[in-house]
Short mmCIF file of C-alpha atoms in Angstrom, two decimals:
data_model
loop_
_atom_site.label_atom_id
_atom_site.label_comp_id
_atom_site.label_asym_id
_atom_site.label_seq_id
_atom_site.Cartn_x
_atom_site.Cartn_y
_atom_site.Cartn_z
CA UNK J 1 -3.12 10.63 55.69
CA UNK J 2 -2.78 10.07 51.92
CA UNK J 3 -5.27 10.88 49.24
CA UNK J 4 -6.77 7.35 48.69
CA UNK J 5 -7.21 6.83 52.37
CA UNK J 6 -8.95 10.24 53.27
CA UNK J 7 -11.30 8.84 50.31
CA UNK J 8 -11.57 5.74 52.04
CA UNK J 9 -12.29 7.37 55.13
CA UNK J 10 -14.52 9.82 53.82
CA UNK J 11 -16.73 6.98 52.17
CA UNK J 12 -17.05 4.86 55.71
CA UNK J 13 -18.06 7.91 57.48
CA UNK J 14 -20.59 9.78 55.53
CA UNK J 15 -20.39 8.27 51.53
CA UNK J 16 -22.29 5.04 52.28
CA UNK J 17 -24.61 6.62 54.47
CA UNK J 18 -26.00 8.88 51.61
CA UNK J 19 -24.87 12.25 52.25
CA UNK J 20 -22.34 12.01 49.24
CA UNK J 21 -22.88 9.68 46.20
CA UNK J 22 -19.48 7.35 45.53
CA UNK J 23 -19.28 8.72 42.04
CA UNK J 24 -19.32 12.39 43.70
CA UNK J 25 -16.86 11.46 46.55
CA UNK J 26 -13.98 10.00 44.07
CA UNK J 27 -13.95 12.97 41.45
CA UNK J 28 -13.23 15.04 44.25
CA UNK J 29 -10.08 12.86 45.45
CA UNK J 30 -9.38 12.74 42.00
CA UNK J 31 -10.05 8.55 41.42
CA UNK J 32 -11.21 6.72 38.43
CA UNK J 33 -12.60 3.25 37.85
CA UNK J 34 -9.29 0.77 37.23
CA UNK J 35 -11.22 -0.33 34.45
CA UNK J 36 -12.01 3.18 33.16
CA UNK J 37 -11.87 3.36 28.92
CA UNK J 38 -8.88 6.20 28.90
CA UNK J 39 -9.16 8.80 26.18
CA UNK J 40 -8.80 8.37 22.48
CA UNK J 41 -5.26 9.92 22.08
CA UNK J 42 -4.36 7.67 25.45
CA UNK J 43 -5.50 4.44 23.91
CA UNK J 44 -3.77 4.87 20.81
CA UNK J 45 -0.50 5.66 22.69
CA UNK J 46 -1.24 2.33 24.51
CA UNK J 47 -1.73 0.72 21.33
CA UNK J 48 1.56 1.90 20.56
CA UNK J 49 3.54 0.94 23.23
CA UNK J 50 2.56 -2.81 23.00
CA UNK J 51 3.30 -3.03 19.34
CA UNK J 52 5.59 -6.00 20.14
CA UNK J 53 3.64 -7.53 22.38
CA UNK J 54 1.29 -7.32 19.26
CA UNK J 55 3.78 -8.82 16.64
CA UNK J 56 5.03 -11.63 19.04
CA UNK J 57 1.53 -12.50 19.65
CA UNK J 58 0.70 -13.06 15.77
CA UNK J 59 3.50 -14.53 14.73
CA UNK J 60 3.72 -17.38 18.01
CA UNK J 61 -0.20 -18.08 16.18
CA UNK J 62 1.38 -18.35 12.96
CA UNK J 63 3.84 -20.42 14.03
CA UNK J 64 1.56 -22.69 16.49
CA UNK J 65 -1.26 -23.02 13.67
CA UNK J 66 0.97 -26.06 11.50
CA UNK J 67 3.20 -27.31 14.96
CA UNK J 68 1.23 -30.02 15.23
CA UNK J 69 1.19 -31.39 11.97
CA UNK J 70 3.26 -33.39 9.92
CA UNK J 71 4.15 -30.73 6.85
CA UNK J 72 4.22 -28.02 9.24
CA UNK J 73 5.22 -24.85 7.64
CA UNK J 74 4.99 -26.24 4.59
CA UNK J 75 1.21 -25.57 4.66
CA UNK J 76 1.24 -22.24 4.17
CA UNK J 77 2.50 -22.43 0.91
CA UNK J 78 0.17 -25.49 0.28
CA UNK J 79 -2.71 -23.95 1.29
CA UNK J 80 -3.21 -21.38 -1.20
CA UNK J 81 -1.83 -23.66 -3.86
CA UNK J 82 -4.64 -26.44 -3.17
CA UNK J 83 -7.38 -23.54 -3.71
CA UNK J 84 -6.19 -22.48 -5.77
CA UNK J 85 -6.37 -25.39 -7.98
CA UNK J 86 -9.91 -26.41 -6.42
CA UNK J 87 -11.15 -22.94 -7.57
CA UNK J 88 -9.84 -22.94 -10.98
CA UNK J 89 -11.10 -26.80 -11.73
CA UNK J 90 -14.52 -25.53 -10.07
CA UNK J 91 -15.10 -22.06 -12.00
CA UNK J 92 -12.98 -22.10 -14.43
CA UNK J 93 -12.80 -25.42 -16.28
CA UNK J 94 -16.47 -27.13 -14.55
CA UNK J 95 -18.73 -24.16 -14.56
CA UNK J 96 -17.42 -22.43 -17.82
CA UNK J 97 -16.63 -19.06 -15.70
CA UNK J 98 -13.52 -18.07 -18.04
CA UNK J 99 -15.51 -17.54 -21.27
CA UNK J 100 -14.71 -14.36 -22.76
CA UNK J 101 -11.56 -13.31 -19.84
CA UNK J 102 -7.94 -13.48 -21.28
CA UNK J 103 -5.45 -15.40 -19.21
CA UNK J 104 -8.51 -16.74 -16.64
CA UNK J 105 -6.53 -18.13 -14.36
CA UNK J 106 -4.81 -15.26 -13.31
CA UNK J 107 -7.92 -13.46 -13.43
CA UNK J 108 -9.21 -15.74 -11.08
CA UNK J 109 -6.11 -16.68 -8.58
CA UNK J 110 -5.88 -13.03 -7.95
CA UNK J 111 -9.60 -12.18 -7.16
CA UNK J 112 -9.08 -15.66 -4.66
CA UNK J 113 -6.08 -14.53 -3.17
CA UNK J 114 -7.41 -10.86 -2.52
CA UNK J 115 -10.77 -11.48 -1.24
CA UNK J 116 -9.10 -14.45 0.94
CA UNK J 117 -7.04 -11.76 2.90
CA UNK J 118 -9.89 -9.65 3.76
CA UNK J 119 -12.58 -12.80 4.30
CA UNK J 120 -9.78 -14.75 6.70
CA UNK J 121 -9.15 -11.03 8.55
CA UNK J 122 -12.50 -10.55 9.57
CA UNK J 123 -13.82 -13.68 10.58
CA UNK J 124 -10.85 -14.22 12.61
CA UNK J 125 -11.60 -10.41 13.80
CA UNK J 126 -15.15 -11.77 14.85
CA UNK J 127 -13.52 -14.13 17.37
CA UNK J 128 -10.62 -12.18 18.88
CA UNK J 129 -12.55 -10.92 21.92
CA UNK J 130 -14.73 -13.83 22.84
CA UNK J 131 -12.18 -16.55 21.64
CA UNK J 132 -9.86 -14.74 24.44
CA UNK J 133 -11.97 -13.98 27.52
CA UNK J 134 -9.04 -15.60 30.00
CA UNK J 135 -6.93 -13.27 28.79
CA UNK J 136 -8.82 -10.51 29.17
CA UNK J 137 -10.16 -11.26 32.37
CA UNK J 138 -6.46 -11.79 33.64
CA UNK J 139 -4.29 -9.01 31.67
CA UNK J 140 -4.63 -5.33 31.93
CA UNK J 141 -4.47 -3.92 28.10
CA UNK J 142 -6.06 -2.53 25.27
CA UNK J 143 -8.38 -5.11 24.21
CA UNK J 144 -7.22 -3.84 20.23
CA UNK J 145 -4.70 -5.45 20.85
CA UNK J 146 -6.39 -8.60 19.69
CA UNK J 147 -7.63 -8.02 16.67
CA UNK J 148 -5.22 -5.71 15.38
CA UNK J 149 -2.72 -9.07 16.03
CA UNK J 150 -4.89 -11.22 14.09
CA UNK J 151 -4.48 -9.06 11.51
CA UNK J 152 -1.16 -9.10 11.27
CA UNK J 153 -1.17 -13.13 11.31
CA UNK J 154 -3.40 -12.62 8.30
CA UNK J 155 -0.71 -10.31 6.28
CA UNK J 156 2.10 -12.69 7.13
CA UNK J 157 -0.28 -15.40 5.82
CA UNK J 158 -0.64 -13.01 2.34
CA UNK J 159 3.25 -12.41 2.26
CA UNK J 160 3.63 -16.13 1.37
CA UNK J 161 -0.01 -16.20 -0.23
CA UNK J 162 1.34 -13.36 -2.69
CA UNK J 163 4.89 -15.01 -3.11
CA UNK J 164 2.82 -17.96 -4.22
CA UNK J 165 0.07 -15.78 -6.52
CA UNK J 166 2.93 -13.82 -8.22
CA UNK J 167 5.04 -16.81 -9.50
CA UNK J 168 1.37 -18.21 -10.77
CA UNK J 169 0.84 -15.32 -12.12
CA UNK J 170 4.18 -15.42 -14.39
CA UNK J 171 3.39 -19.03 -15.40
CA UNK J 172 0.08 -18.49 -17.12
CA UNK J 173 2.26 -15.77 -19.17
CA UNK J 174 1.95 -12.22 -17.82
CA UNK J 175 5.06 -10.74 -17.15
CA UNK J 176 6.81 -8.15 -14.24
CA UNK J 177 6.07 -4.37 -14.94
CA UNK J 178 6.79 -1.46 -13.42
CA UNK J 179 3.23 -0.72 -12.63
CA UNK J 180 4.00 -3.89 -10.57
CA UNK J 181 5.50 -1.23 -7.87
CA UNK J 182 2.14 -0.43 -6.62
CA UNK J 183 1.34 -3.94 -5.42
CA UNK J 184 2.30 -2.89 -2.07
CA UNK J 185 0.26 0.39 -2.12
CA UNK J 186 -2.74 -1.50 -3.10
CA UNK J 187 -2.08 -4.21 0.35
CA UNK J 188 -1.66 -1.43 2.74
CA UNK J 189 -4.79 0.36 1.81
CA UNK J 190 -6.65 -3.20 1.43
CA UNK J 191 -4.82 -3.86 5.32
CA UNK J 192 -5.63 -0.82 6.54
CA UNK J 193 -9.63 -1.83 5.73
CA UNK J 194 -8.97 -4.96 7.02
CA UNK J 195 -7.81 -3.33 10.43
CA UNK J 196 -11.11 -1.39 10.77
CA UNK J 197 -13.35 -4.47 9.49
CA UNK J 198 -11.63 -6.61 11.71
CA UNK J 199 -11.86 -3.68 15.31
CA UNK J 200 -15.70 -3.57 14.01
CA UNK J 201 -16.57 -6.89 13.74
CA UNK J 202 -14.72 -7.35 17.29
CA UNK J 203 -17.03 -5.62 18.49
CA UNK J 204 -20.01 -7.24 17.64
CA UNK J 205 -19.06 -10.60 18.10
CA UNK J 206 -18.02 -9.63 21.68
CA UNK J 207 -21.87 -8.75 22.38
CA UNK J 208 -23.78 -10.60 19.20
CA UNK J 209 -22.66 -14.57 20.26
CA UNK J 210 -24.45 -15.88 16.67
CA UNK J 211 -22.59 -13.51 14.47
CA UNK J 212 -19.69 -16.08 14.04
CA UNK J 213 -22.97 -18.60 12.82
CA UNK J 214 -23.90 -16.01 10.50
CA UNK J 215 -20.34 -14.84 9.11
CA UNK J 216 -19.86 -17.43 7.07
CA UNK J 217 -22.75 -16.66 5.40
CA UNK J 218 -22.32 -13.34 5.34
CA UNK J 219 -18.93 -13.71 3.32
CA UNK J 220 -20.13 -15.92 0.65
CA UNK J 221 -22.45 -13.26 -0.32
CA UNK J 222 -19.99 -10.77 -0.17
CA UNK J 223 -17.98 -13.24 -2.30
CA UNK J 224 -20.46 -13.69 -5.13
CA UNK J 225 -20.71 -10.03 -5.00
CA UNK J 226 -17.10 -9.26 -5.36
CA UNK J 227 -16.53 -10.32 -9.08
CA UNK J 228 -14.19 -13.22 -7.56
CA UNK J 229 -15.11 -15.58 -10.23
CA UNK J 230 -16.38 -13.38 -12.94
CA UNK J 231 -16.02 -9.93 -14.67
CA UNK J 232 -18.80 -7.46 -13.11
CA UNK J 233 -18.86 -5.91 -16.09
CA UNK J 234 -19.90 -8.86 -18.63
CA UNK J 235 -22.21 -10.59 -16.20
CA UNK J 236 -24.17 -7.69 -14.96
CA UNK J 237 -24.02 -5.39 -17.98
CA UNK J 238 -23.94 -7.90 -20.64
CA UNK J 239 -25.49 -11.41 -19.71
CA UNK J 240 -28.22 -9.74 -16.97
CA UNK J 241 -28.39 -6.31 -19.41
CA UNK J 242 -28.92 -4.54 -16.14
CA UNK J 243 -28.04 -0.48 -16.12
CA UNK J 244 -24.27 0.28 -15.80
CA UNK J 245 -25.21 1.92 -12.39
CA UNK J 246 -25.64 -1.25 -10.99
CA UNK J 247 -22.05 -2.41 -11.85
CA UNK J 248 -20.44 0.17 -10.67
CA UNK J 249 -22.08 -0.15 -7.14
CA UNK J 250 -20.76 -3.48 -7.19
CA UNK J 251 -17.33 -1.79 -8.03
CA UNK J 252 -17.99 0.78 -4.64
CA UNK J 253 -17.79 -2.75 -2.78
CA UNK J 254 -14.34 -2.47 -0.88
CA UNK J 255 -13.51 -6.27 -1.66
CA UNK J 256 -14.36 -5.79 -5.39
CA UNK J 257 -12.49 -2.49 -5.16
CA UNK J 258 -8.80 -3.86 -4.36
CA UNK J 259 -9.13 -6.68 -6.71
CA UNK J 260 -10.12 -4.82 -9.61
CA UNK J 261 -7.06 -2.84 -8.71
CA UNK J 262 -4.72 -5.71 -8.17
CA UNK J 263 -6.11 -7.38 -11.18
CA UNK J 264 -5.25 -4.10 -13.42
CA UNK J 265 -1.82 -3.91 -12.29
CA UNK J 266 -1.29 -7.83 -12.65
CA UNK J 267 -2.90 -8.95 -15.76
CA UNK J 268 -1.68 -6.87 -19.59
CA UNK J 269 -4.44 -8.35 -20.80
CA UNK J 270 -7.09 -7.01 -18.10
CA UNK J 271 -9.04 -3.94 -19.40
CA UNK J 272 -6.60 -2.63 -21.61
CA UNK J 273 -8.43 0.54 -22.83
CA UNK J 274 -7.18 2.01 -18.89
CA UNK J 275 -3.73 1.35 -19.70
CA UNK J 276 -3.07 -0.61 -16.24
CA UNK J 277 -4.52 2.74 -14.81
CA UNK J 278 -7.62 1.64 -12.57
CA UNK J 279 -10.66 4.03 -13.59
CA UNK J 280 -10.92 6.53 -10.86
CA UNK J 281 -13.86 5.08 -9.13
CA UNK J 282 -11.87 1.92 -8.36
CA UNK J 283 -9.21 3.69 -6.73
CA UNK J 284 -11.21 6.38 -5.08
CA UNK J 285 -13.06 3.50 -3.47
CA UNK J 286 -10.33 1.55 -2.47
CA UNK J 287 -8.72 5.15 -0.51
CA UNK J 288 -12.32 5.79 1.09
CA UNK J 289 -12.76 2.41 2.27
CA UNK J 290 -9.40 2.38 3.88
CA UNK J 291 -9.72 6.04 5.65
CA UNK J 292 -13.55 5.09 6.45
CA UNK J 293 -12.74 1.80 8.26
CA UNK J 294 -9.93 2.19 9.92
CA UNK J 295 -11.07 5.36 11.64
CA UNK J 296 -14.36 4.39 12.48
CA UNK J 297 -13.45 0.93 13.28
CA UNK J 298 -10.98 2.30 15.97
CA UNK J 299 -13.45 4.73 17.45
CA UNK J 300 -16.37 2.27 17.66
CA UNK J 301 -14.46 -0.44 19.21
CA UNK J 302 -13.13 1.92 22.11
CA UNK J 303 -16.03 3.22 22.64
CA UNK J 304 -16.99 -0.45 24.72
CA UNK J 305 -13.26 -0.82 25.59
CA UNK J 306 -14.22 -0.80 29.47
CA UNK J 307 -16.95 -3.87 28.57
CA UNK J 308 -15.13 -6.08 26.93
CA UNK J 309 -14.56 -9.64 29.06
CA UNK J 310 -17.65 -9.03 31.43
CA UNK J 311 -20.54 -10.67 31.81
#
C-alpha cells in the first residue's frame, strides 16, 4: 500500500475517531494542504518560472484595452498627449502655476508623466486579485503573478508615454545630454517601487472591498503632495514661509522623489546650482523607496498567498 493510502486508511480507522488529530496524522505521512503558501525562496522560483506567462498576460491587456475602438493603438500615444495638454491649459496657463519655473511646461509634463506611472500601477495593483477571482479559483499559481503583470502593462504604457514626454520635452527647448543616460536608472528604481506598491496594495484590496472607493482619493492627495504642478520649494518655503524641514519631507515622498530626479536630469534650466546632480536626499530616497517596497511588498503579499480567491 502506498503512502497516501496508508494515510487514508489510517484516518478512516482511528484519525476521525479522535485518537490522532488530521493535522498530526498527515505530517507524519509527510502531506501538505494543496493549497499550502510554499516557502519564500519557493515562491520566488515560481515567480520565475512563469515569467512568460507574466509578459503574455500584460501585453494581450495592452493590446485588448484599444481593440475595440476605432483609433485603436493609436490611443496610447493620444492619451498622454490629451493630458497633457488638459494639464498644461489647467495649471499652467488658467491657474497661473508656472510663475517663477523656467521652461513650465516641461516642468510640468514630466511631473504628469512620472506620477501617472506610479498612480495608474497601483490602482490597477488594487484590483488585480479581486478583479480576477475566476482565475484564481480555476488556476493553480502564484497569485503575484497578477499584479506583478499589471505592472508591466503599466511600463509598456510609459515606454510610449516617455517616447511621447521626451520629444515634448525637446520642443519647449531643452536639449539631449549625457546626463540623459540615467533616465533609465531613474524608471527601474521608480518600477521597482511600483512593483512593491502595487504586491501591497493587492493585498489589501483582496480583503478591504472599499479601498478601490477610497484610492482615488487617496492619489489625488498624494498628487497635490508630490510637487506635480508646482515647485515644493517656492510654495512651501516661499509663498507658505513654512520651515525648510517641511519641504524636504515632502521631498522623502517616493512620487516627489523620482520626479525631482527626472526633472533634474531633463530640464538645464531646473535647479541649476546642483549641476543636473539631484541633492543627495532626492536620490537616497528614491534607492530606499525602491529596496523598501519591493521587499516588503513581496513578503507581505505571500504571507496571505494561501487566502487569496476564498471566501
Amino acid at each position: 500500500m502506498s503512502q497516501p493510502e496508508s494515510a487514508v486508511a489510517d484516518a478512516q480507522a482511528g484519525g476521525r475517531s479522535g485518537q490522532e488529530p488530521l493535522a498530526k496524522l498527515a505530517q507524519r505521512y509527510g502531506l501538505r494542504r494543496a493549497i499550502a503558501r510554499p516557502r519564500f525562496p519557493v515562491y520566488l522560483r515560481q515567480l520565475w518560472e512563469r515569467r512568460h506567462f507574466i509578459l503574455t498576460y500584460a501585453t494581450s491587456r495592452n493590446v485588448s484595452k484599444y481593440s475595440s475602438s476605432t483609433l485603436g493603438q493609436l490611443w496610447q500615444v493620444l492619451t498622454p498627449l490629451l493630458n497633457a495638454a488638459i494639464y498644461f491649459l489647467m495649471f499652467g496657463l488658467i491657474l497661473g502655476g508656472g510663475k517663477g519655473i523656467e521652461n513650465y511646461p516641461a516642468f510640468l509634463l514630466t511631473g504628469m508623466f512620472i506620477f501617472t506611472f506610479t498612480q495608474r500601477t497601483v490602482t490597477a495593483g488594487a484590483k488585480s486579485i479581486s478583479g480576477n477571482l475566476s482565475l484564481i479559483r480555476a488556476l493553480h499559481f502564484p497569485r503575484a503573478s497578477l499584479p506583478l503583470a499589471y505592472t508591466i502593462q503599466e511600463l509598456q504604457q510609459l515606454a510610449i508615454s516617455m517616447g511621447v514626454l521626451l520629444v515634448l520635452v525637446v520642443a519647449t527647448g531643452e536639449w539631449p545630454t549625457w546626463f540623459w543616460l540615467m533616465i533609465p536608472v531613474v524608471l527601474a528604481l521608480q518600477t521597482l517601487f511600483n512593483i512593491g506598491a502595487g504586491l501591497i496594495v493587492a493585498r489589501l484590496g483582496a480583503t478591504m472591498r472599499d479601498l478601490n472607493q477610497l484610492l482615488p482619493f487617496i492619489t489625488r492627495t498624494w498628487l497635490y503632495a508630490s510637487g506635480v504642478f508646482f515647485s515644493i520649494q517656492d510654495k512651501v518655503v516661499g509663498s507658505a514661509e513654512l520651515p525648510q524641514w517641511v519641504a524636504n519631507v515632502m521631498y522623502l515622498n517616493p512620487a516627489a522623489s523620482f520626479i525631482e530626479w527626472m526633472r533634474e536630469i531633463l530640464i538645464h534650466s531646473y535647479r541649476p546650482e546642483f549641476g543636473h546632480h539631484p541633492p543627495p536626499m532626492v536620490w537616497m530616497s528614491c534607492v530606499f523607496w525602491a529596496v523598501f517596497a519591493l521587499g516588503f511588498g513581496f513578503w507581505y503579499f505571500w504571507r496571505s498567498e494561501e487566502r487569496y480567491g476564498r471566501g
